Amino acid sequence: MADLKKHDTPMIDELKKGPWPSFADDINTRAESGVQCCYDLLGQMELSYVHKETHWKHGGIVGVFGYGGGVIGRYSDAPHEFPSIAHFHTLRINQPASKFYNTKFLRKLCDMWDHRGSGIFNFHGSTGDMVMIGTTTDQLEPIFFDLTHQFDMDLGGSGSNLRTPSCCVGKARCEYSCLDTQAITYDLTMTYQDELHRPAFPYKFKFKTSGCPNDCVAAIARACTSIIGTWRDNIRIDQKAVQAYIGGEIKPNAGAFSDRDWGPFDIQKEVIDLCPSKCMYMDGNELKIDDRECVRCMHCINVMPSALRPGVDTGATILNGAKAPILEGAQMSTLIIPFMKMEYPYQEFKDYVELMWDWWMEEGKNRERLGELIQRQGLRHYIVDILGRKPIPQHVKEPRSNPYHFWKEEEVPGGWKRDLAEFRKKHLA
Ligand code: HEM
Ligand code: HEM
Ligand code: SF4
Ligand code: SF4
């Protein structure tokens, strides 16, 4: 490999010294197997460290025929020094729902990427996709052809469009999942192909689907629309199993905390007292739940999975507006629809998506995410005027920020007129 050009990278080399795995190590290993662009990548990064500024320039749209999203164009502004990364575009590939692969598929994909790109992958990007890091403009169409014809894969979303929908493993591995997360993600991906591939939105838009309130895909923290599985009937209780937990025959938390001695399981301390809505109690030997007060947090179910299970009337809670702190601050999503049945073809959900998107596309400023538009124009306006829904107590943006209710005369028994003498008589000290 005598023709490879290695750059001096004293600062990057520092990154390899820690006890943790380093991306610099990984790129270097790849470079040593004879890949010039990886040496150039490290060289350009060293230059950025010296100058304290990036040497990647953004410029021009680069994509594949018919698609505006999926390829993130990157060019070096020092192409003479680092010719093999003069173009170094990233591709987002639509990952299979729940990210299931077999090794045969992965090997084949790696071979293709070794041949047509840098050989560097990111599994997975924060949006969820497989991220193929670094290739040249002339390879984009061949890669797209290979992906769609040999791998049955499509490009994912990038730019101001629908980003690749993603979900947790759901029913595939998790018996508590209240939703078929994969079916929903697949359907949304197929239904909104145009929105996924052709940027026409004010900014990015994300759907994420979690099978239950444990929210393993963190939909509540990251998605413009979080679809989170829940139930509206009662938690199923197996009283015999409750006794087995109390008696120590079944390990709490499915044995997850058995690495040291935590003492005997105490249902009062570890379950009942930690229920956020304080709706559980022991009635003699029976565990009781006042399900009307339960907020579906999953805590009790996680601690005693053999005794407690979600109900059987399952569906989704829909939330809107999570985002990272680009314009305002970081934001978690806000509850919009407490319960919606999620059954194929998901028509109720899609009707709601249309209302939401119409408003956002009409009113959203350039680079304003749905959550910011809701913040700017108001949650009340969004829920009442745009979605045509009735407000409910759970829609309060911050609990207790406005504790006052202004009654109308017709809502008050007897109206505003009071017999003062009568009133004072009642309130004598
Ligand atoms: C009709 C007259 C007034 C009304 C209806 C009124 C109402 C309120 C309300 C609703 C709050 C907010 C409570 C909260 O967020 O928990 C508040 C806070 C406050 N008000 Fe008034 N207020 C009035 C007059 C005044 C006057 C004349 C003063 C002072 C001279 C005053 C001093 C304060 C202070 C210092 C707070 C803040 C307390 C805190 O930060 O915890 N208010 N008032
Ligand atoms: C040096 C003078 C004052 C100080 C240091 C002061 C301090 C405070 C503080 C710390 C609170 C919040 C209590 C809490 O959060 O529980 C409060 C509440 C309040 N203060 Fe004062 N205060 C002063 C003068 C006044 C005056 C002159 C008025 C009225 C003329 C007033 C009216 C109120 C009211 C109405 C609230 C309750 C607001 C609410 O939360 O509903 N304060 N004050
Ligand atoms: S969110 Fe719920 S259903 Fe999905 S993987 Fe986590 S625990 Fe399982
Ligand atoms: S799910 Fe959460 S709120 Fe509901 S009963 Fe269990 S601990 Fe309480």
Coordinates of C-alpha atoms and ligand atoms in Angstrom, one line a residue:
M1 CA 0.0 0.0 0.0
A2 CA 2.9 2.3 -0.7
D3 CA 0.7 4.8 -2.6
L4 CA -1.4 5.6 0.5
K5 CA -0.8 9.1 1.9
K6 CA -0.9 9.3 5.6
H7 CA -1.2 12.7 7.3
D8 CA 0.4 13.9 10.6
T9 CA -2.4 13.9 13.2
P10 CA -0.9 14.6 16.6
M11 CA -4.1 15.9 18.1
I12 CA -6.3 13.2 16.7
D13 CA -3.9 10.7 18.0
E14 CA -4.6 12.0 21.5
L15 CA -8.1 10.8 21.2
K16 CA -7.0 7.2 20.9
K17 CA -5.3 7.2 24.3
G18 CA -8.3 7.0 26.6
P19 CA -9.7 3.6 27.9
W20 CA -12.8 4.0 25.8
P21 CA -13.3 3.0 22.2
S22 CA -12.6 5.9 19.9
F23 CA -13.9 6.8 16.5
A24 CA -10.4 7.9 15.6
D25 CA -9.2 4.3 16.3
D26 CA -12.0 2.9 14.1
I27 CA -11.3 5.2 11.2
N28 CA -7.6 4.5 11.5
T29 CA -8.1 0.8 11.5
R30 CA -10.1 1.1 8.3
A31 CA -7.5 3.4 6.8
E32 CA -4.8 0.9 7.5
S33 CA -6.6 -1.7 5.5
G34 CA -5.8 0.4 2.5
V35 CA -8.5 3.1 2.3
Q36 CA -7.1 6.5 1.4
C37 CA -10.3 8.5 2.2
C38 CA -10.1 7.4 5.8
Y39 CA -6.5 8.9 6.1
D40 CA -7.7 12.1 4.4
L41 CA -10.7 12.2 6.8
L42 CA -8.4 12.1 9.8
G43 CA -6.0 14.6 8.1
Q44 CA -8.8 17.1 7.5
M45 CA -10.1 16.7 11.0
E46 CA -6.6 17.5 12.4
L47 CA -6.6 20.7 10.2
S48 CA -10.0 21.7 11.7
Y49 CA -8.5 21.2 15.2
V50 CA -5.6 23.4 14.2
H51 CA -7.8 26.1 12.8
K52 CA -10.7 25.6 15.2
E53 CA -13.2 25.7 12.4
T54 CA -14.8 23.1 10.1
H55 CA -13.4 22.3 6.7
W56 CA -16.6 20.7 5.5
K57 CA -18.6 23.0 3.3
H58 CA -22.3 22.7 2.6
G59 CA -23.2 23.6 -0.9
G60 CA -25.7 22.7 -3.5
I61 CA -28.3 19.9 -3.5
V62 CA -27.0 16.5 -4.1
G63 CA -29.4 13.5 -4.4
V64 CA -30.5 10.7 -6.6
F65 CA -32.9 10.9 -9.4
G66 CA -36.4 11.7 -8.2
Y67 CA -35.4 12.1 -4.6
G68 CA -34.6 15.3 -2.7
G69 CA -33.8 13.7 0.6
G70 CA -31.7 10.9 1.8
V71 CA -28.3 12.1 0.7
I72 CA -26.5 14.7 2.8
G73 CA -24.0 16.5 0.6
R74 CA -20.6 17.2 2.0
Y75 CA -17.6 18.7 0.2
S76 CA -14.1 19.5 1.5
D77 CA -12.9 23.1 1.3
A78 CA -9.4 21.8 1.0
P79 CA -9.7 19.3 -1.8
H80 CA -6.1 19.7 -3.1
E81 CA -4.8 18.6 0.3
F82 CA -7.4 15.8 0.7
P83 CA -8.5 14.8 -2.8
S84 CA -10.1 11.5 -1.8
I85 CA -12.7 13.4 0.3
A86 CA -13.3 16.3 -2.1
H87 CA -16.8 14.9 -2.1
F88 CA -17.8 12.8 0.9
H89 CA -21.6 12.5 1.0
T90 CA -23.5 10.7 3.6
L91 CA -26.5 8.5 2.8
R92 CA -29.4 7.8 5.2
I93 CA -30.9 4.3 4.6
N94 CA -34.4 3.5 5.8
Q95 CA -33.8 0.9 8.4
P96 CA -36.2 -2.0 8.8
A97 CA -38.8 -1.4 11.4
S98 CA -37.4 -2.3 14.9
K99 CA -33.9 -2.6 13.2
F100 CA -33.9 -6.4 12.6
Y101 CA -31.3 -7.7 10.3
N102 CA -29.6 -11.0 9.6
T103 CA -25.9 -11.4 9.3
K104 CA -26.1 -12.4 5.6
F105 CA -27.8 -9.1 4.8
L106 CA -25.3 -7.1 6.8
R107 CA -22.3 -8.8 5.2
K108 CA -23.7 -8.1 1.8
L109 CA -24.3 -4.5 2.7
C110 CA -20.8 -4.1 4.0
D111 CA -19.3 -5.5 0.8
M112 CA -21.3 -3.0 -1.3
W113 CA -20.2 -0.1 0.9
D114 CA -16.6 -1.2 0.9
H115 CA -16.8 -1.2 -2.9
R116 CA -18.7 2.0 -3.4
G117 CA -18.0 4.2 -0.4
S118 CA -15.7 4.7 2.6
G119 CA -16.7 1.5 4.4
I120 CA -17.7 3.5 7.4
F121 CA -21.2 3.0 8.8
N122 CA -23.1 4.5 11.7
F123 CA -25.6 2.0 13.2
H124 CA -27.9 3.9 13.8
G125 CA -28.2 7.6 13.4
S126 CA -30.2 9.5 15.9
T127 CA -33.2 9.6 13.6
G128 CA -33.0 5.8 13.4
D129 CA -31.6 5.2 9.9
M130 CA -28.5 3.3 9.0
V131 CA -26.0 6.0 8.1
M132 CA -23.4 5.3 5.4
I133 CA -20.7 7.8 5.8
G134 CA -18.8 9.1 2.8
T135 CA -18.9 8.5 -0.9
T136 CA -18.4 10.4 -4.1
T137 CA -21.1 12.0 -6.3
D138 CA -20.6 9.5 -9.2
Q139 CA -21.3 6.6 -6.8
L140 CA -24.7 7.9 -5.6
E141 CA -26.9 6.5 -8.4
P142 CA -25.2 3.1 -8.5
I143 CA -25.6 2.8 -4.7
F144 CA -29.3 3.8 -5.0
F145 CA -29.7 1.2 -7.7
D146 CA -28.0 -1.5 -5.6
L147 CA -30.1 -0.7 -2.5
T148 CA -33.4 -0.7 -4.3
H149 CA -32.7 -3.7 -6.6
Q150 CA -30.5 -6.0 -4.5
F151 CA -31.3 -5.1 -0.9
D152 CA -35.0 -4.2 -1.0
M153 CA -34.0 -1.0 0.9
D154 CA -34.8 2.6 0.3
L155 CA -33.2 5.9 1.2
G156 CA -34.4 7.4 4.4
G157 CA -35.4 11.0 5.1
S158 CA -33.1 14.0 5.3
G159 CA -33.7 17.7 4.9
S160 CA -37.1 19.4 5.4
N161 CA -39.2 16.4 5.0
L162 CA -40.6 13.4 6.9
R163 CA -37.7 11.7 8.5
T164 CA -37.5 7.9 8.5
P165 CA -40.2 6.7 10.9
S166 CA -38.8 4.5 13.7
C167 CA -40.1 2.2 16.5
C168 CA -39.1 0.0 19.4
V169 CA -39.0 -3.8 19.0
G170 CA -42.6 -3.9 20.1
K171 CA -44.5 -7.2 19.9
A172 CA -41.6 -8.9 18.2
R173 CA -39.8 -9.3 21.5
C174 CA -41.8 -7.5 24.2
E175 CA -44.9 -9.2 25.5
Y176 CA -46.1 -6.0 27.2
S177 CA -46.2 -4.0 24.0
C178 CA -49.7 -2.5 23.5
L179 CA -49.1 -1.8 19.8
D180 CA -47.8 -3.6 16.7
T181 CA -45.2 -0.9 16.4
Q182 CA -43.7 -2.5 13.2
A183 CA -47.0 -2.6 11.4
I184 CA -47.6 1.1 12.2
T185 CA -44.1 2.2 11.2
Y186 CA -44.2 0.2 7.9
D187 CA -47.6 1.6 7.1
L188 CA -46.6 5.2 7.8
T189 CA -43.4 4.7 5.7
M190 CA -45.4 3.4 2.8
T191 CA -48.3 5.9 3.1
Y192 CA -46.1 9.0 3.3
Q193 CA -43.4 8.1 0.7
D194 CA -43.7 11.5 -1.0
E195 CA -43.3 13.3 2.2
L196 CA -40.3 11.1 3.0
H197 CA -38.4 11.7 -0.2
R198 CA -39.3 15.2 -1.4
P199 CA -38.6 18.0 1.1
A200 CA -41.7 20.3 1.1
F201 CA -42.1 20.9 4.8
P202 CA -41.0 24.0 6.8
Y203 CA -38.5 21.7 8.5
K204 CA -37.9 18.1 9.6
F205 CA -40.8 16.0 10.9
K206 CA -40.5 12.8 13.0
F207 CA -42.9 10.0 13.8
K208 CA -41.7 7.5 16.4
T209 CA -43.7 4.6 17.8
S210 CA -43.1 3.1 21.3
G211 CA -45.1 0.0 22.2
C212 CA -45.7 1.0 25.8
P213 CA -45.1 3.9 28.2
N214 CA -41.6 2.6 28.9
D215 CA -40.9 4.4 25.6
C216 CA -37.8 2.5 24.6
V217 CA -37.5 4.4 21.4
A218 CA -37.8 7.7 23.3
A219 CA -40.6 8.9 21.1
I220 CA -41.6 11.3 23.8
A221 CA -38.2 13.0 23.8
R222 CA -37.6 13.2 20.1
A223 CA -40.6 13.1 17.8
C224 CA -42.9 15.7 16.4
T225 CA -45.6 13.0 16.7
S226 CA -45.0 10.4 19.4
I227 CA -47.2 7.3 19.2
I228 CA -47.0 5.6 22.6
G229 CA -48.8 2.4 23.3
T230 CA -51.2 2.3 26.3
W231 CA -54.5 0.7 27.5
R232 CA -57.8 2.2 28.7
D233 CA -59.2 -0.7 30.7
N234 CA -57.7 -2.2 33.9
I235 CA -54.3 -3.6 34.7
R236 CA -54.6 -7.3 34.8
I237 CA -53.7 -8.7 38.2
D238 CA -52.7 -12.3 39.1
Q239 CA -53.1 -12.3 42.9
K240 CA -51.3 -15.6 43.2
A241 CA -48.2 -14.2 41.5
V242 CA -48.5 -11.1 43.7
Q243 CA -48.2 -13.4 46.7
A244 CA -45.3 -15.2 45.1
Y245 CA -43.4 -11.8 44.8
I246 CA -44.2 -11.0 48.4
G247 CA -43.1 -14.5 49.5
G248 CA -39.8 -14.1 47.5
E249 CA -40.5 -17.0 45.1
I250 CA -40.4 -14.7 42.1
K251 CA -37.6 -12.1 41.7
P252 CA -38.8 -8.5 41.3
N253 CA -37.9 -6.6 38.2
A254 CA -37.5 -9.9 36.4
G255 CA -34.3 -10.4 38.3
A256 CA -32.6 -7.3 36.8
F257 CA -31.3 -6.1 40.2
S258 CA -30.2 -9.5 41.6
D259 CA -26.5 -8.6 41.4
R260 CA -26.4 -7.7 45.1
D261 CA -28.5 -8.3 48.2
W262 CA -31.2 -5.7 48.3
G263 CA -33.0 -7.5 51.2
P264 CA -36.4 -9.1 50.9
F265 CA -38.9 -7.6 48.4
D266 CA -41.2 -5.1 50.1
I267 CA -44.3 -4.5 48.0
Q268 CA -45.3 -1.4 50.0
K269 CA -41.9 0.3 49.6
E270 CA -41.0 -0.8 46.1
V271 CA -44.3 -0.7 44.4
I272 CA -47.2 0.9 46.2
D273 CA -45.4 3.9 47.6
L274 CA -43.7 4.6 44.3
C275 CA -47.0 4.6 42.3
P276 CA -47.0 8.2 41.1
S277 CA -50.8 8.6 41.4
K278 CA -50.9 6.7 44.7
C279 CA -53.7 4.5 43.3
M280 CA -52.5 1.1 44.7
Y281 CA -53.1 -0.5 48.0
M282 CA -53.3 -3.8 49.8
D283 CA -56.7 -5.0 50.9
G284 CA -55.7 -7.8 53.2
N285 CA -53.8 -10.1 50.9
E286 CA -55.2 -8.6 47.7
L287 CA -53.4 -6.0 45.7
K288 CA -56.0 -3.4 44.5
I289 CA -55.6 -0.7 41.9
D290 CA -58.0 2.2 41.4
D291 CA -57.5 2.1 37.7
R292 CA -59.4 5.4 37.1
E293 CA -56.4 7.2 38.8
C294 CA -53.7 5.1 37.2
V295 CA -51.5 7.2 34.8
R296 CA -50.1 4.2 33.0
C297 CA -46.5 4.8 34.0
M298 CA -45.6 1.1 33.9
H299 CA -43.7 1.2 37.2
C300 CA -45.7 -1.5 39.0
I301 CA -45.8 -3.7 35.8
N302 CA -42.0 -3.4 35.4
V303 CA -41.4 -4.5 39.0
M304 CA -43.8 -7.4 39.0
P305 CA -44.2 -8.5 35.4
S306 CA -45.4 -11.9 36.3
A307 CA -48.3 -10.5 38.4
L308 CA -49.3 -7.4 36.5
R309 CA -50.0 -6.8 32.8
P310 CA -51.4 -3.9 30.8
G311 CA -55.1 -4.2 30.0
V312 CA -56.5 -5.7 26.8
D313 CA -58.2 -2.6 25.3
T314 CA -55.0 -1.2 23.9
G315 CA -54.2 1.7 21.6
A316 CA -52.0 4.8 21.6
T317 CA -51.5 8.0 23.3
I318 CA -50.6 10.7 20.8
L319 CA -48.2 13.5 21.7
N320 CA -46.8 16.3 19.7
G321 CA -43.8 18.7 19.7
A322 CA -40.6 17.1 21.0
K323 CA -37.4 18.5 19.7
A324 CA -33.8 19.3 20.3
P325 CA -32.9 22.9 21.3
I326 CA -32.3 24.5 17.9
L327 CA -34.5 27.6 18.2
E328 CA -36.0 27.7 21.7
G329 CA -35.1 25.1 24.3
A330 CA -35.2 21.3 24.1
Q331 CA -38.8 20.2 24.5
M332 CA -40.6 17.0 25.4
S333 CA -43.8 16.2 23.5
T334 CA -47.1 17.3 24.9
L335 CA -50.1 15.1 25.3
I336 CA -52.7 15.8 22.5
I337 CA -54.9 12.7 22.3
P338 CA -55.0 10.5 25.4
F339 CA -56.2 7.4 23.6
M340 CA -56.7 6.4 20.0
K341 CA -57.3 2.9 18.7
M342 CA -54.5 2.0 16.3
E343 CA -55.9 -0.5 13.8
Y344 CA -55.1 -0.9 10.2
P345 CA -55.6 1.2 8.1
Y346 CA -55.1 3.8 10.9
Q347 CA -57.6 6.1 9.3
E348 CA -58.4 8.1 12.4
F349 CA -54.6 8.7 12.9
K350 CA -54.1 9.7 9.3
D351 CA -57.0 12.2 9.4
Y352 CA -55.4 13.8 12.4
V353 CA -52.0 13.9 10.6
E354 CA -53.6 15.8 7.7
L355 CA -55.0 18.5 10.0
M356 CA -51.6 18.8 11.8
W357 CA -49.6 19.0 8.6
D358 CA -52.0 21.4 6.8
W359 CA -51.6 23.9 9.7
W360 CA -47.9 23.5 10.0
M361 CA -47.2 23.8 6.3
E362 CA -49.4 26.9 6.2
E363 CA -48.2 28.7 9.3
G364 CA -44.8 27.2 10.1
K365 CA -41.9 29.5 9.5
N366 CA -38.8 28.3 7.7
R367 CA -37.0 25.9 10.1
E368 CA -39.7 26.0 12.7
R369 CA -40.7 22.6 14.0
L370 CA -44.2 21.7 14.9
G371 CA -43.4 22.0 18.6
E372 CA -42.2 25.5 18.1
L373 CA -45.3 26.5 16.1
I374 CA -47.5 25.1 18.9
Q375 CA -45.5 27.1 21.4
R376 CA -45.8 30.3 19.3
Q377 CA -49.5 30.1 18.4
G378 CA -50.6 28.4 21.6
L379 CA -51.6 24.9 22.6
R380 CA -55.2 26.0 23.0
H381 CA -55.4 27.3 19.4
Y382 CA -53.9 24.0 18.1
I383 CA -56.1 21.7 20.0
V384 CA -59.4 23.6 19.8
D385 CA -59.2 25.5 16.5
I386 CA -57.0 23.3 14.4
L387 CA -57.7 19.8 15.6
G388 CA -61.3 20.6 16.6
R389 CA -60.9 18.7 19.9
K390 CA -62.2 19.5 23.4
P391 CA -59.6 20.6 25.9
I392 CA -59.1 18.3 28.9
P393 CA -57.2 18.8 32.1
Q394 CA -54.2 16.8 30.8
H395 CA -53.7 19.4 28.1
V396 CA -52.5 21.9 30.7
K397 CA -49.0 22.8 29.5
E398 CA -47.4 23.2 32.9
P399 CA -49.3 22.0 35.8
R400 CA -50.3 24.8 38.2
S401 CA -49.0 27.6 36.0
N402 CA -52.5 29.0 35.9
P403 CA -54.6 27.7 38.8
Y404 CA -57.5 30.0 38.2
H405 CA -60.8 29.1 36.5
F406 CA -63.0 31.9 35.5
W407 CA -66.6 30.7 36.0
K408 CA -69.3 32.0 33.8
E409 CA -72.6 33.1 35.6
E410 CA -74.6 30.3 34.0
E411 CA -72.1 27.7 35.4
V412 CA -72.6 28.8 39.0
P413 CA -75.7 27.6 40.8
G414 CA -77.8 30.6 41.6
G415 CA -75.7 32.9 39.3
W416 CA -73.8 35.9 40.7
K417 CA -76.6 37.0 43.0
R418 CA -76.0 36.3 46.7
D419 CA -77.9 37.0 49.8
L420 CA -75.0 38.5 51.8
A421 CA -76.7 38.0 55.1
E422 CA -77.1 34.3 54.4
F423 CA -73.5 34.0 53.2
R424 CA -72.1 35.7 56.3
K425 CA -74.2 33.6 58.6
K426 CA -72.6 30.5 57.1
H427 CA -69.1 32.0 57.6
L428 CA -69.3 33.2 61.1
A429 CA -66.1 32.4 63.0
Ligands
HEM1 C1 -56.4 43.1 42.3 C2 -55.1 43.1 42.6 C3 -54.3 41.9 42.4 C4 -54.5 40.7 41.9 C5 -55.8 40.1 41.4 C6 -53.3 39.9 42.1 C7 -53.2 38.6 41.7 C8 -52.0 37.9 41.7 C9 -51.8 36.6 41.2 C10 -52.8 35.9 40.4 C11 -50.5 36.3 41.4 C12 -49.8 35.0 41.0 C13 -49.9 33.9 41.9 C14 -49.1 32.7 41.4 O1 -48.6 32.7 40.3 O2 -49.1 31.7 42.1 C15 -49.9 37.3 42.1 C16 -48.6 37.3 42.5 C17 -48.0 38.4 43.2 N1 -48.6 39.6 43.5 FE1 -50.5 40.1 43.0 N2 -52.3 40.7 42.6 C18 -52.9 41.9 42.9 C19 -52.3 43.0 43.5 C20 -51.0 43.0 43.9 C21 -50.3 44.1 44.6 C22 -51.0 45.5 44.8 C23 -49.1 43.7 44.9 C24 -48.0 44.4 45.6 C25 -48.0 45.6 46.1 C26 -49.0 42.3 44.5 C27 -47.9 41.6 44.7 C28 -47.7 40.3 44.2 C29 -46.5 39.6 44.4 C30 -45.2 40.0 45.1 C31 -46.7 38.4 43.7 C32 -45.7 37.3 43.5 C33 -45.7 36.3 44.5 C34 -44.7 35.2 44.2 O3 -43.8 35.3 43.3 O4 -44.9 34.1 44.7 N3 -50.1 42.0 43.9 N4 -50.8 38.3 42.3
HEM2 C1 -40.4 43.5 51.3 C2 -41.6 43.3 51.0 C3 -42.1 41.9 50.5 C4 -41.5 40.8 50.4 C5 -40.1 40.4 50.6 C6 -42.5 39.8 49.8 C7 -42.2 38.5 49.6 C8 -43.1 37.6 49.1 C9 -42.8 36.3 48.8 C10 -41.5 35.6 48.9 C11 -44.0 35.7 48.3 C12 -44.1 34.3 47.8 C13 -44.6 33.4 48.9 C14 -44.7 32.0 48.3 O1 -44.3 31.7 47.2 O2 -45.2 31.1 49.0 C15 -45.0 36.7 48.4 C16 -46.3 36.5 48.0 C17 -47.2 37.5 48.0 N1 -47.0 38.8 48.3 FE1 -45.4 39.6 49.1 N2 -43.7 40.5 49.7 C18 -43.5 41.7 50.1 C19 -44.4 42.7 50.2 C20 -45.7 42.6 49.7 C21 -46.7 43.6 49.7 C22 -46.5 45.1 50.1 C23 -47.9 43.1 49.2 C24 -49.2 43.6 48.9 C25 -49.5 44.9 48.9 C26 -47.6 41.7 48.9 C27 -48.4 40.8 48.4 C28 -48.2 39.5 48.1 C29 -49.2 38.6 47.6 C30 -50.6 38.9 47.2 C31 -48.5 37.3 47.5 C32 -49.2 36.0 47.1 C33 -49.3 35.9 45.7 C34 -49.8 34.5 45.4 O3 -48.9 33.6 45.2 O4 -51.0 34.3 45.2 N3 -46.3 41.4 49.2 N4 -44.4 37.9 48.8
SF4_3 S1 -41.4 0.7 24.7 FE1 -42.5 -0.9 25.8 S2 -43.0 -2.3 24.1 FE2 -41.4 -1.0 23.3 S3 -39.5 -2.2 23.7 FE3 -39.8 -0.8 25.4 S4 -40.9 -2.0 27.0 FE4 -41.1 -3.1 25.0
SF4_4 S1 -49.0 1.9 36.1 FE1 -48.0 3.4 37.4 S2 -49.7 4.8 37.9 FE2 -50.6 2.8 37.2 S3 -50.9 1.6 39.1 FE3 -48.9 1.1 38.2 S4 -47.5 2.4 39.3 FE4 -49.5 3.3 39.6

